[in-house]
CSV table of C-alpha atoms and ligand atoms in Angstrom, one decimal:
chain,number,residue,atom,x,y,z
A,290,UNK,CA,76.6,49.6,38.1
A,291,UNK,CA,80.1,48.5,37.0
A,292,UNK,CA,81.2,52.3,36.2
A,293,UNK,CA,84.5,54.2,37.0
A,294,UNK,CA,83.6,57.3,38.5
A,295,UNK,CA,86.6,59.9,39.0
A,296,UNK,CA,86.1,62.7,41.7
A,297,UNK,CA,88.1,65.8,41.6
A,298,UNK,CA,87.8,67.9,45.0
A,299,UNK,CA,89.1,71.4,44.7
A,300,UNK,CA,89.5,73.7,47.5
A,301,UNK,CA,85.7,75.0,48.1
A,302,UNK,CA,84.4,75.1,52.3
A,303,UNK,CA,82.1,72.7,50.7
A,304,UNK,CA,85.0,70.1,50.1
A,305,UNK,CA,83.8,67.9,53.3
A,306,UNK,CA,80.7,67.2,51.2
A,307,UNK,CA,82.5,65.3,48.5
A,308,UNK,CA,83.0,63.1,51.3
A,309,UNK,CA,79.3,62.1,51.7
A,310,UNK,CA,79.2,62.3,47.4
A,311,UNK,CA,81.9,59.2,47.7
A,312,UNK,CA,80.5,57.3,50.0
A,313,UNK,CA,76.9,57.4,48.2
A,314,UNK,CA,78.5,56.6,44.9
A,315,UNK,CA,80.1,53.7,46.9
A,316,UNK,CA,76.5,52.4,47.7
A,317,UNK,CA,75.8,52.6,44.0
A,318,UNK,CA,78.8,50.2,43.8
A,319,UNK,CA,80.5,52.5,41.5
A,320,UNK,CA,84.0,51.9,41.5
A,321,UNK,CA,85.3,55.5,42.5
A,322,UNK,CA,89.1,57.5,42.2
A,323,UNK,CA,89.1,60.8,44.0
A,324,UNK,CA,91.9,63.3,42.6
A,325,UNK,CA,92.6,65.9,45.2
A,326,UNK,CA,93.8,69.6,44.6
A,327,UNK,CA,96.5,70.9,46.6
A,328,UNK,CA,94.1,73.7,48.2
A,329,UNK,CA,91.3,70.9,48.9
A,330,UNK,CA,94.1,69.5,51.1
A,331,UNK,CA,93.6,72.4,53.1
A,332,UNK,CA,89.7,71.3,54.0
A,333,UNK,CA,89.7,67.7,54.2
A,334,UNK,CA,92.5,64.8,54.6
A,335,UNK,CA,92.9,62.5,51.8
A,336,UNK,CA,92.6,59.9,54.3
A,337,UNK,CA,89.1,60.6,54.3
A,338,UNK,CA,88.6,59.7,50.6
A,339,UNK,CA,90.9,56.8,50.4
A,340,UNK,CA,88.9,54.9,52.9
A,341,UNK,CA,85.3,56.2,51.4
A,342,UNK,CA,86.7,55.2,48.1
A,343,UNK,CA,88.9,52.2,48.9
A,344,UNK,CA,91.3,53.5,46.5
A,345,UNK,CA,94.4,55.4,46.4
A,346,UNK,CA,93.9,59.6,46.6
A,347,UNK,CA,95.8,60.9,44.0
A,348,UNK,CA,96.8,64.6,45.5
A,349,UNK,CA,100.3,65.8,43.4
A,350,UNK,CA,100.8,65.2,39.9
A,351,UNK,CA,104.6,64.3,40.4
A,352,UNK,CA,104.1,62.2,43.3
A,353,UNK,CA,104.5,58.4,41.8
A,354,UNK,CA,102.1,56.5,41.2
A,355,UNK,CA,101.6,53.9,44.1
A,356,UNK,CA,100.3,51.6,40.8
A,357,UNK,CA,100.3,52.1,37.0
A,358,UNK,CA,96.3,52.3,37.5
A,359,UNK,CA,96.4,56.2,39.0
A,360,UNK,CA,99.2,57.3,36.7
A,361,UNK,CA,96.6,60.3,35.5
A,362,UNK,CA,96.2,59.3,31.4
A,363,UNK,CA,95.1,56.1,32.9
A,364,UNK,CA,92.6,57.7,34.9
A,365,UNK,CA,91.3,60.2,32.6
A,366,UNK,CA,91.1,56.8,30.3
A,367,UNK,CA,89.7,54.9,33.1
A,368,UNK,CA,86.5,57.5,34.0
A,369,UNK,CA,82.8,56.6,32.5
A,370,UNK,CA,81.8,59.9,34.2
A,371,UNK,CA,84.4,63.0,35.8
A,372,UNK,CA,82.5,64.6,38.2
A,373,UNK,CA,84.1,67.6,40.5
A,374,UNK,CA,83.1,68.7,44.0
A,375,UNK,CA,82.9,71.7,44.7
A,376,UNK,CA,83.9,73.2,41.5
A,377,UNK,CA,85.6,76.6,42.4
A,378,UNK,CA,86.0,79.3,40.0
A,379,UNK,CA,89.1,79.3,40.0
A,380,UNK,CA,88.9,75.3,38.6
A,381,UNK,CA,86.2,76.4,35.9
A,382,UNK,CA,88.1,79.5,34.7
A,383,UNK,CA,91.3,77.2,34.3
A,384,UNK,CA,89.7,74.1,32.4
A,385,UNK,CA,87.6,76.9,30.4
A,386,UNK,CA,90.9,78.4,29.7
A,387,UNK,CA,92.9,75.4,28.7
A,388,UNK,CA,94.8,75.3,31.9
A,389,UNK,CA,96.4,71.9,32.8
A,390,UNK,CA,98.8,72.6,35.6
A,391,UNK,CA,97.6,70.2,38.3
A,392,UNK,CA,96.3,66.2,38.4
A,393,UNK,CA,92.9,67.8,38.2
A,394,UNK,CA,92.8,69.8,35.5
A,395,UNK,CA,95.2,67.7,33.6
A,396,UNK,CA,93.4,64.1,33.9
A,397,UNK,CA,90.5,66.5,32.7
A,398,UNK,CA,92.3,67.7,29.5
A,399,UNK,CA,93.0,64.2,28.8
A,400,UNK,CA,89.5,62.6,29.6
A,401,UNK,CA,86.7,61.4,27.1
A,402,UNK,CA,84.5,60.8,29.7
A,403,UNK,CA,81.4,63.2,30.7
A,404,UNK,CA,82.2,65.6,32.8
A,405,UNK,CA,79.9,66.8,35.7
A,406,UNK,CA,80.7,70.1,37.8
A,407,UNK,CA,78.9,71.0,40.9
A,408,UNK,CA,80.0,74.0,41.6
A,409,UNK,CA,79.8,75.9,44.7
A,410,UNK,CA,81.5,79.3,45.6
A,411,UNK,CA,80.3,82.9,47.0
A,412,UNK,CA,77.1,84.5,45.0
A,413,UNK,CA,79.0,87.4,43.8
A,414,UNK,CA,81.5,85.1,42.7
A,415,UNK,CA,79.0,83.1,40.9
A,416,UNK,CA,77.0,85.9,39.4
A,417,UNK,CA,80.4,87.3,38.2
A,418,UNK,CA,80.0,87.7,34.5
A,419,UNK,CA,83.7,86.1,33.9
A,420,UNK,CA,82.6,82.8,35.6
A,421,UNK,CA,79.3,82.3,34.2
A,422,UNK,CA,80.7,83.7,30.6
A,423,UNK,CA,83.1,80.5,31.5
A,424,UNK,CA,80.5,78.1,32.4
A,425,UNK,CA,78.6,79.1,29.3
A,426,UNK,CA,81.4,78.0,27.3
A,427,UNK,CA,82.2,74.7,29.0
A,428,UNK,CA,78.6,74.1,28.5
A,429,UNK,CA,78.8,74.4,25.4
A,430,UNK,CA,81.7,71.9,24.7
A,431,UNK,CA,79.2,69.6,26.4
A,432,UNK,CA,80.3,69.4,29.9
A,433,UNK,CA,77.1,69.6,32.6
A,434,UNK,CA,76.9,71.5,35.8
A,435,UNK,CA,74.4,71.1,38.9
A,436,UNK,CA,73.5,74.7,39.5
A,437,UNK,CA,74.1,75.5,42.9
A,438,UNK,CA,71.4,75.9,45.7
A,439,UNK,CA,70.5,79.2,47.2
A,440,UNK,CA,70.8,79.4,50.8
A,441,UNK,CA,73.2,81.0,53.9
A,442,UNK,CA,76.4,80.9,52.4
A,443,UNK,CA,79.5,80.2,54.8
A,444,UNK,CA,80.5,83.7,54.7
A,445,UNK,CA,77.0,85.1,56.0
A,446,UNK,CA,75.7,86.2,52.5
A,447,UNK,CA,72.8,85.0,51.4
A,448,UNK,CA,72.2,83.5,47.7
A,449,UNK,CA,72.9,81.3,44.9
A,450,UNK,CA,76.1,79.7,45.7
A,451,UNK,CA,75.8,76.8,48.2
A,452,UNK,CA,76.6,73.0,47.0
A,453,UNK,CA,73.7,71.3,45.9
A,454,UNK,CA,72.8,68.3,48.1
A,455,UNK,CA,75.1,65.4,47.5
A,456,UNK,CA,71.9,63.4,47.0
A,457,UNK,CA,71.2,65.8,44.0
A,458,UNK,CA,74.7,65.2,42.8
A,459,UNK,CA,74.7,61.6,42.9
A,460,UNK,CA,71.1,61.2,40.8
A,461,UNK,CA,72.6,63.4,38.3
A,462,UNK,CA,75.6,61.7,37.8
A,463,UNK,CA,73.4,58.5,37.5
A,464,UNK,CA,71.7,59.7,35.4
A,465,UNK,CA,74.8,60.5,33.0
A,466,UNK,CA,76.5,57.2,33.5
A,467,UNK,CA,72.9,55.6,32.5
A,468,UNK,CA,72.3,57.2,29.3
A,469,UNK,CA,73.6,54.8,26.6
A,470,UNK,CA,75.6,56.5,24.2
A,471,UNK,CA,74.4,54.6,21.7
A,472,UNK,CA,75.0,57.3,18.8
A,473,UNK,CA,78.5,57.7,20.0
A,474,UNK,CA,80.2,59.1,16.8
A,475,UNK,CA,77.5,59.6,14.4
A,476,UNK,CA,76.5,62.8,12.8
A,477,UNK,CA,72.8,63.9,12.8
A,478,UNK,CA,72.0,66.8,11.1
A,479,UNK,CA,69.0,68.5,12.3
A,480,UNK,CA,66.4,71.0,10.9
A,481,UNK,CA,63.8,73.0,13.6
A,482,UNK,CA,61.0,76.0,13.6
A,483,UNK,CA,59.8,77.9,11.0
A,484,UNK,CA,61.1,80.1,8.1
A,485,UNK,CA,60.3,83.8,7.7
A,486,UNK,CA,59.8,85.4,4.1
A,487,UNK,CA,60.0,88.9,4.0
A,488,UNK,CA,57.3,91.3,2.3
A,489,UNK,CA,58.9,94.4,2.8
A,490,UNK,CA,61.2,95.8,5.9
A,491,UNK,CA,58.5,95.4,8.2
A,492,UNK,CA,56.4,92.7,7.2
A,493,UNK,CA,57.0,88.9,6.4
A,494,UNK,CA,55.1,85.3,5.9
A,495,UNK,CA,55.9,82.6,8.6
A,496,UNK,CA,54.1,79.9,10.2
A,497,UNK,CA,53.0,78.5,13.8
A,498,UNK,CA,56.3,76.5,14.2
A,499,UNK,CA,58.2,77.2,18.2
A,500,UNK,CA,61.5,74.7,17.0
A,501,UNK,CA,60.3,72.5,19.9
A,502,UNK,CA,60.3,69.1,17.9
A,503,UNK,CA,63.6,69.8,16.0
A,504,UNK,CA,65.4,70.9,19.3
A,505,UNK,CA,64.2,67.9,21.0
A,506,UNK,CA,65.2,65.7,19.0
A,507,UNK,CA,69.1,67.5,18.5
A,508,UNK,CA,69.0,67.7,22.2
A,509,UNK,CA,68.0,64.0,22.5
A,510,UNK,CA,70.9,62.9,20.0
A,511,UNK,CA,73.6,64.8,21.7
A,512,UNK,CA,72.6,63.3,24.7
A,513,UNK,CA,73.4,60.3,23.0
A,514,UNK,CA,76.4,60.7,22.0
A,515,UNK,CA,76.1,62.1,18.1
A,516,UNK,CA,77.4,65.0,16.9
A,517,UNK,CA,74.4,67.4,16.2
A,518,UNK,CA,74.7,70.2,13.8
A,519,UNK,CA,71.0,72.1,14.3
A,520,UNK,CA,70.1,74.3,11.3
A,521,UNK,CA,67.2,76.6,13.1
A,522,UNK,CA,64.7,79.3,11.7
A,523,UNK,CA,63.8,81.8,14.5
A,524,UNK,CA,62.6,80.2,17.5
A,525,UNK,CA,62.5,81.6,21.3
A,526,UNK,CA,64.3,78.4,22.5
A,527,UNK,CA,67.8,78.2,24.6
A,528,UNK,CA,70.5,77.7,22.3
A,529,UNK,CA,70.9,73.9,23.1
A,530,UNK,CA,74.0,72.8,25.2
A,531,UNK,CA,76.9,70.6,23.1
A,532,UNK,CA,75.4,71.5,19.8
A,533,UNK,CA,76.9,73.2,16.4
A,534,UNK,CA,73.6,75.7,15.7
A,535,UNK,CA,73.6,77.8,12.8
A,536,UNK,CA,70.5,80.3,12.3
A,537,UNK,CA,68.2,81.2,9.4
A,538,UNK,CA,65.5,83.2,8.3
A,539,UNK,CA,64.2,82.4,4.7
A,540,UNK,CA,64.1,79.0,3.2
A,541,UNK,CA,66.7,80.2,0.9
A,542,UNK,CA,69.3,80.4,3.2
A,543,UNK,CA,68.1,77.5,5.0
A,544,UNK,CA,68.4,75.4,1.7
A,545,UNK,CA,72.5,76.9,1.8
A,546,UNK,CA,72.9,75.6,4.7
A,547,UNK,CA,71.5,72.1,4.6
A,548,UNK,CA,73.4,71.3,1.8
A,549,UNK,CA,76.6,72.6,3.2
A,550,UNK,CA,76.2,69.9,5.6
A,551,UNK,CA,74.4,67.2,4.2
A,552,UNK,CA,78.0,65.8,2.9
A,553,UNK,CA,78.9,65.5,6.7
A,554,UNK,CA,75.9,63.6,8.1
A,555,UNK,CA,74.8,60.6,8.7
A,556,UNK,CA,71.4,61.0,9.4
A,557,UNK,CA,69.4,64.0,8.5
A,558,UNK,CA,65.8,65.0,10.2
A,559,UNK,CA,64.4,67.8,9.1
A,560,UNK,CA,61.6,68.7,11.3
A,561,UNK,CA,62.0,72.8,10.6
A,562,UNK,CA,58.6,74.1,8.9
A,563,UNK,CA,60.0,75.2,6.1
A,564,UNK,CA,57.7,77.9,3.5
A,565,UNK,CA,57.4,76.5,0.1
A,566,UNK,CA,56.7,79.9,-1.4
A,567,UNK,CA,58.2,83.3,-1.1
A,568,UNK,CA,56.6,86.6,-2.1
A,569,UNK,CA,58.5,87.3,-5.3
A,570,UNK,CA,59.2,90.8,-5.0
A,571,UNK,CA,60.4,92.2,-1.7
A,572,UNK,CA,59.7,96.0,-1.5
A,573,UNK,CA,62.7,98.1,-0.5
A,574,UNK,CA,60.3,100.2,1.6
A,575,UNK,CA,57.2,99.8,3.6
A,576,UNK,CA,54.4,99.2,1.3
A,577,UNK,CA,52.1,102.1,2.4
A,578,UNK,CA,48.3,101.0,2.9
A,579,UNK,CA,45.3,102.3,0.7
A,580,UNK,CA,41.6,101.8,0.6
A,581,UNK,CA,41.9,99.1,-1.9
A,582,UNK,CA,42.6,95.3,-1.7
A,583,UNK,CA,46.1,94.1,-1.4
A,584,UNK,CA,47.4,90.9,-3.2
A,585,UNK,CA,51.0,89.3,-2.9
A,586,UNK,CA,52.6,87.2,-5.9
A,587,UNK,CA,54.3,84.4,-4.3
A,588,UNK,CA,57.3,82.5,-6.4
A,589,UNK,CA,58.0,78.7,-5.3
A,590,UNK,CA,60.8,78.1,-2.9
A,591,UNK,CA,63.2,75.4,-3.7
A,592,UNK,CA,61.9,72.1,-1.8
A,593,UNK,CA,64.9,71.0,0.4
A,594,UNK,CA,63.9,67.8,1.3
A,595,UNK,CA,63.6,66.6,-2.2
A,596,UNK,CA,66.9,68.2,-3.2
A,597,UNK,CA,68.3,66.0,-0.2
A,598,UNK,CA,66.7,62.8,-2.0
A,599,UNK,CA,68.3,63.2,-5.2
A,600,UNK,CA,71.8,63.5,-3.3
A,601,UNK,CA,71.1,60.8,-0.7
A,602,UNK,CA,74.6,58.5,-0.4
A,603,UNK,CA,74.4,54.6,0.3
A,604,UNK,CA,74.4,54.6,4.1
A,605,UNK,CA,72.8,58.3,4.8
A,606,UNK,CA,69.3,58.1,6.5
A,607,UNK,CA,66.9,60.6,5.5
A,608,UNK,CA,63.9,61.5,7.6
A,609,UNK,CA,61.6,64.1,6.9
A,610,UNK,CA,58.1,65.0,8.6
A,611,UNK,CA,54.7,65.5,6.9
A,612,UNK,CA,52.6,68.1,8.0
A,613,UNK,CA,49.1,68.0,7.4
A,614,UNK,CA,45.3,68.8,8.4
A,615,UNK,CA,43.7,66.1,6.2
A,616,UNK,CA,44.6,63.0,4.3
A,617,UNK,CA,47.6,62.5,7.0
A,618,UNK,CA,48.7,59.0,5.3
A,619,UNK,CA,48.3,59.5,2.2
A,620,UNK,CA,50.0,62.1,1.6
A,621,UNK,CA,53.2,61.3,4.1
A,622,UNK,CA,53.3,58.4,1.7
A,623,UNK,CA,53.3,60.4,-1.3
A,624,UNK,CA,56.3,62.2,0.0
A,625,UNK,CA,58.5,59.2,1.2
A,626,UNK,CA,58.6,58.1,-2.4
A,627,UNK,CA,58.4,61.8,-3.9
A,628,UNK,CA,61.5,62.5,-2.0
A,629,UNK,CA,63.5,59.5,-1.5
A,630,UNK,CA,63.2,59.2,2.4
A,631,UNK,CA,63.7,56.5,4.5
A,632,UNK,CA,60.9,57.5,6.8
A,633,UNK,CA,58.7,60.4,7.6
A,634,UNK,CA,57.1,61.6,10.6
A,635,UNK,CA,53.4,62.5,10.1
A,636,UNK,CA,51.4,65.0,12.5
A,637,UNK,CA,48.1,66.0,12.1
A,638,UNK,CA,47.9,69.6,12.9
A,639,UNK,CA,44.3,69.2,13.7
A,640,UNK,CA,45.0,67.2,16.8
A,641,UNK,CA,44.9,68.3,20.1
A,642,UNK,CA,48.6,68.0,21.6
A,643,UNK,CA,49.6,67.3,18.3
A,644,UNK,CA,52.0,69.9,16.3
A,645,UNK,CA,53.2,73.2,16.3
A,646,UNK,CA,54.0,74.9,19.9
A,647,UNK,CA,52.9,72.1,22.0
A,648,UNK,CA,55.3,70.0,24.2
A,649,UNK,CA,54.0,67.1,23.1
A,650,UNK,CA,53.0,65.2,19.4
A,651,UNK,CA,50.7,62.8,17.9
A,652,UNK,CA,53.1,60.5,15.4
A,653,UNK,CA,52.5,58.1,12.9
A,654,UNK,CA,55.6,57.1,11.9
A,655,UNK,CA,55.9,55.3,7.8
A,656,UNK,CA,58.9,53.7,6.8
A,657,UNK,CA,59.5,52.9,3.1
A,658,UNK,CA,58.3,49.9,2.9
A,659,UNK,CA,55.2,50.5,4.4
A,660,UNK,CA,55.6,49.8,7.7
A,661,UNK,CA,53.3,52.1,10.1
A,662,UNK,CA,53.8,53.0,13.9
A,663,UNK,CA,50.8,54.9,15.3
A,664,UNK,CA,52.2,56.6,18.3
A,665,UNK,CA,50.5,58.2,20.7
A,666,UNK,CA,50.1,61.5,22.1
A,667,UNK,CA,53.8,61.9,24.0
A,668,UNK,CA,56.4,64.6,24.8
A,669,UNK,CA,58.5,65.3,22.1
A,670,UNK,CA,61.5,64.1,23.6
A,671,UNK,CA,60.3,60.7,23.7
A,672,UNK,CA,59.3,60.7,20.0
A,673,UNK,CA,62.3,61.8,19.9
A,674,UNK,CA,64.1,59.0,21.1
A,675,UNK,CA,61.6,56.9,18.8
A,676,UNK,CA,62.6,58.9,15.9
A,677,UNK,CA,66.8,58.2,16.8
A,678,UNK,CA,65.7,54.6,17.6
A,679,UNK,CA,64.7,54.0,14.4
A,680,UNK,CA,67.5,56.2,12.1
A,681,UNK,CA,70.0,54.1,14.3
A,682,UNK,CA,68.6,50.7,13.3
A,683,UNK,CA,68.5,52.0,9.5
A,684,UNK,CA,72.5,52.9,10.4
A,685,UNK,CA,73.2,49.5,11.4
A,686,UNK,CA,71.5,47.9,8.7
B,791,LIG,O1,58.3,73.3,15.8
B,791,LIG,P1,57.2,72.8,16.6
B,791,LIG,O2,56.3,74.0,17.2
B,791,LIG,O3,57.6,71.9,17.7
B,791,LIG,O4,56.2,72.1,15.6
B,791,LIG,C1,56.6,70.8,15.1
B,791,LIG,C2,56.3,70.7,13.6
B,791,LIG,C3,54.7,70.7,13.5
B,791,LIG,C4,56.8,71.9,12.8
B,791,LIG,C5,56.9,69.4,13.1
B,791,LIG,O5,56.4,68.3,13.8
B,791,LIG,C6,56.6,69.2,11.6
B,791,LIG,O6,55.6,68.7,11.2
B,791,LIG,N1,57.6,69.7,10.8
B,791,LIG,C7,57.4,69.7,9.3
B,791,LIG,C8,56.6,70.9,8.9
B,791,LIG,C9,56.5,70.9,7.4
B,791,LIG,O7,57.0,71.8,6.7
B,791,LIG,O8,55.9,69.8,6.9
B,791,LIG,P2,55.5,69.7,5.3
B,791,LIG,O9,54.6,68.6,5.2
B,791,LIG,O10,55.1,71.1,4.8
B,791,LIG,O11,57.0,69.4,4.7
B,791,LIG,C10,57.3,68.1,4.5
B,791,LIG,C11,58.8,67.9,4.7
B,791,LIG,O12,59.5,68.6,3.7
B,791,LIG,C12,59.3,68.5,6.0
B,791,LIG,O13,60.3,67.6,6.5
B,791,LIG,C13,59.9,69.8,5.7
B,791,LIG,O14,61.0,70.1,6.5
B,791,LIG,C14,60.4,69.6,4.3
B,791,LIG,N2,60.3,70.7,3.4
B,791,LIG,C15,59.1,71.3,3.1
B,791,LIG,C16,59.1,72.4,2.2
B,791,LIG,C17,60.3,72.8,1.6
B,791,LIG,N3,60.3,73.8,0.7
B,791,LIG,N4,61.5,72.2,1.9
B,791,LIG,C18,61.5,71.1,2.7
B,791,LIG,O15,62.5,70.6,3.0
């Protein structure tokens, strides 16, 4: 794999493990330049890396450079993936806090590249609110971490803390470098779950919608490189990692917030189960029961999707989904013309493994002009990738 790899080792009892990291990167023929921290000194000689890595160890930011090629922009240019073993605490609370006073943390400030952390450090350390309120946040701004392993830690406790096991390290770093970042740079706006429409303080209409499809297919296009902005209705999913996610209840407010966006993207998928009606008076109080029958008014909501159709620009792809429980074709057709899309996404709700909650769909897929892809049942991160497969060739076109 022709890939620059750049290694930061900071100053962690674990540091003699980066050397076995190296030299298993090596066998991956990964061309690899290890950055050293002044405290990782302490653990393990740089003459240990530089003959792992056949490459010069950069270990002081002033030293100078023994070639133009370590001079640290050119590294931080230069990386397809960062990855840092150990990652102390002390090295997330600095990058997390904008702190570039070293090669390490500077070449980091600078990169593009992924970055990968192992980290490694005492459990209490670890389980320190301030260190995992910073990883949270480096999380966030994209940057992954392999969780440490729980064992006999070098000071006798035992817990969360060790270094994961290099060969762990290396597949996941692989596994970075190997994603094509093929949506590097476009803008996918993304609609998931359901919408709730209040009845009174206590009550309110929703459907059977988890967010599953929606988040997997904003997790899968961040993972590819696009910029996701995920407009969710109440799910119980993890906020997904690297994304812009703003939440909604009604379809209302979901209808603000698409079209705040829509401007911005590129591609639009709006998978989110959105109510098409709304009781049309919402009692103050809690409607008190009687012996009688109870019957709600309900007042139409505005339909996003088609609003999205009439604004569509030259270049944006639209994709919506069809939900249904009969007459699946038909009436996915109906609403690629109805609402201007460039294709639709059409589950039966009937089908086993198909739909709402589950981890996996049943897809029929209907482009424009005409063109039909039957997929079968599959996790919804792979229709996922189908779905981003297909808005990227409309993209290009
Ligand atoms: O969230 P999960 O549990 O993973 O379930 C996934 C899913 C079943 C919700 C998903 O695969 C799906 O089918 N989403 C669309 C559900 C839906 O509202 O389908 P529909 O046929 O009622 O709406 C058609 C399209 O118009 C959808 O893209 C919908 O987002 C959109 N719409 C609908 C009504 C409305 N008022 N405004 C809209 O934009």
């Amino acid at each position: 794999m022709n890939k620059n790899v750049v290694v930061g080792v900071t100053g962690g009892i674990a540091a003699y493990k980066a050397a076995d990291v190296v030299s298993r990167l090596k066998k991956h023929s990964l061309n690899v330049n290890v950055i050293m921290t002044k405290s990782a000194q302490q653990f393990i000689h740089p003459l240990t890396f530089q003959s792992l890595s056949q490459n010069y160890v950069v270990t002081d930011m002033f030293e100078e450079p023994k070639t133009w090629e370590v001079e640290h922009i050119a590294l931080a240019q230069k990386a397809d993936l960062f990855l840092v073993v150990p990652t102390t605490a002390n090295v997330i609370g600095k990058i997390a806090g904008g702190i570039a006073d070293d090669m390490l943390t500077t070449t980091i400030m600078a990169t593009k590249a992924q970055v990968l952390m192992a980290s490694a450090m005492n459990t209490n350390m670890y389980n320190n609110p301030i260190v995992q309120e910073n990883i949270k946040k480096l999380k966030n701004l994209g940057m992954h971490f392999v969780e440490p392993a729980v064992g006999r830690l070098a000071c006798g406790d035992y817990g969360k803390g060790k270094l994961a096991e290099p060969e762990e390290i290396v597949n996941e770093a692989i596994k970075l470098l190997s994603i094509n970042k093929d949506l590097q740079g476009k803008k996918i706006l993304v609609t998931a779950g359901p919408t709730k429409e209040p009845i009174d303080p206590v009550r309110y209409i929703t459907n059977h919608s988890s967010g599953k499809m929606g988040y997997a297919v904003a997790e899968t296009a961040v993972a590819r490189g696009a910029e996701v902005v995920l407009i969710s209705g109440p799910t119980n999913l993890e906020n997904p990692v690297g994304i812009k996610k703003f939440d909604v209840n009604t379809t209302n407010e979901m209808y603000e917030e698409v079209l705040k966006h829509f401007e911005w993207a590129d591609v639009v998928i709006k998978s989110a189960a959105v109510a098409d009606y709304r009781p049309s008076v919402v009692a103050d109080n809690k409607i008190k029961k009687n012996d009688d029958d109870f019957s709600i008014k309900l007042t139409r909501n505005p339909d996003i999707l088609m609003e999205l159709g009439k604004r569509k620009k030259k270049g944006q792809v639209l994709v919506g989904f069809a939900a249904e429980t009969q007459n699946l074709l038909e009436n996915a057709k109906k609403k690629i013309q109805k609402k201007n899309l460039d294709f639709i996404v059409a589950n039966d709700l009937t089908k086993k493994g198909a739909g709402f909650k589950s981890d996996t769909n049943i897809a029929t897929i209907i482009d424009k002009n005409g063109h039909l892809e039957q997929c079968a049942k599959m996790e919804k991160k792979e229709l996922a990738e189908k779905i981003l497969d297909k808005a990227k060739i409309l993209l290009e076109e």
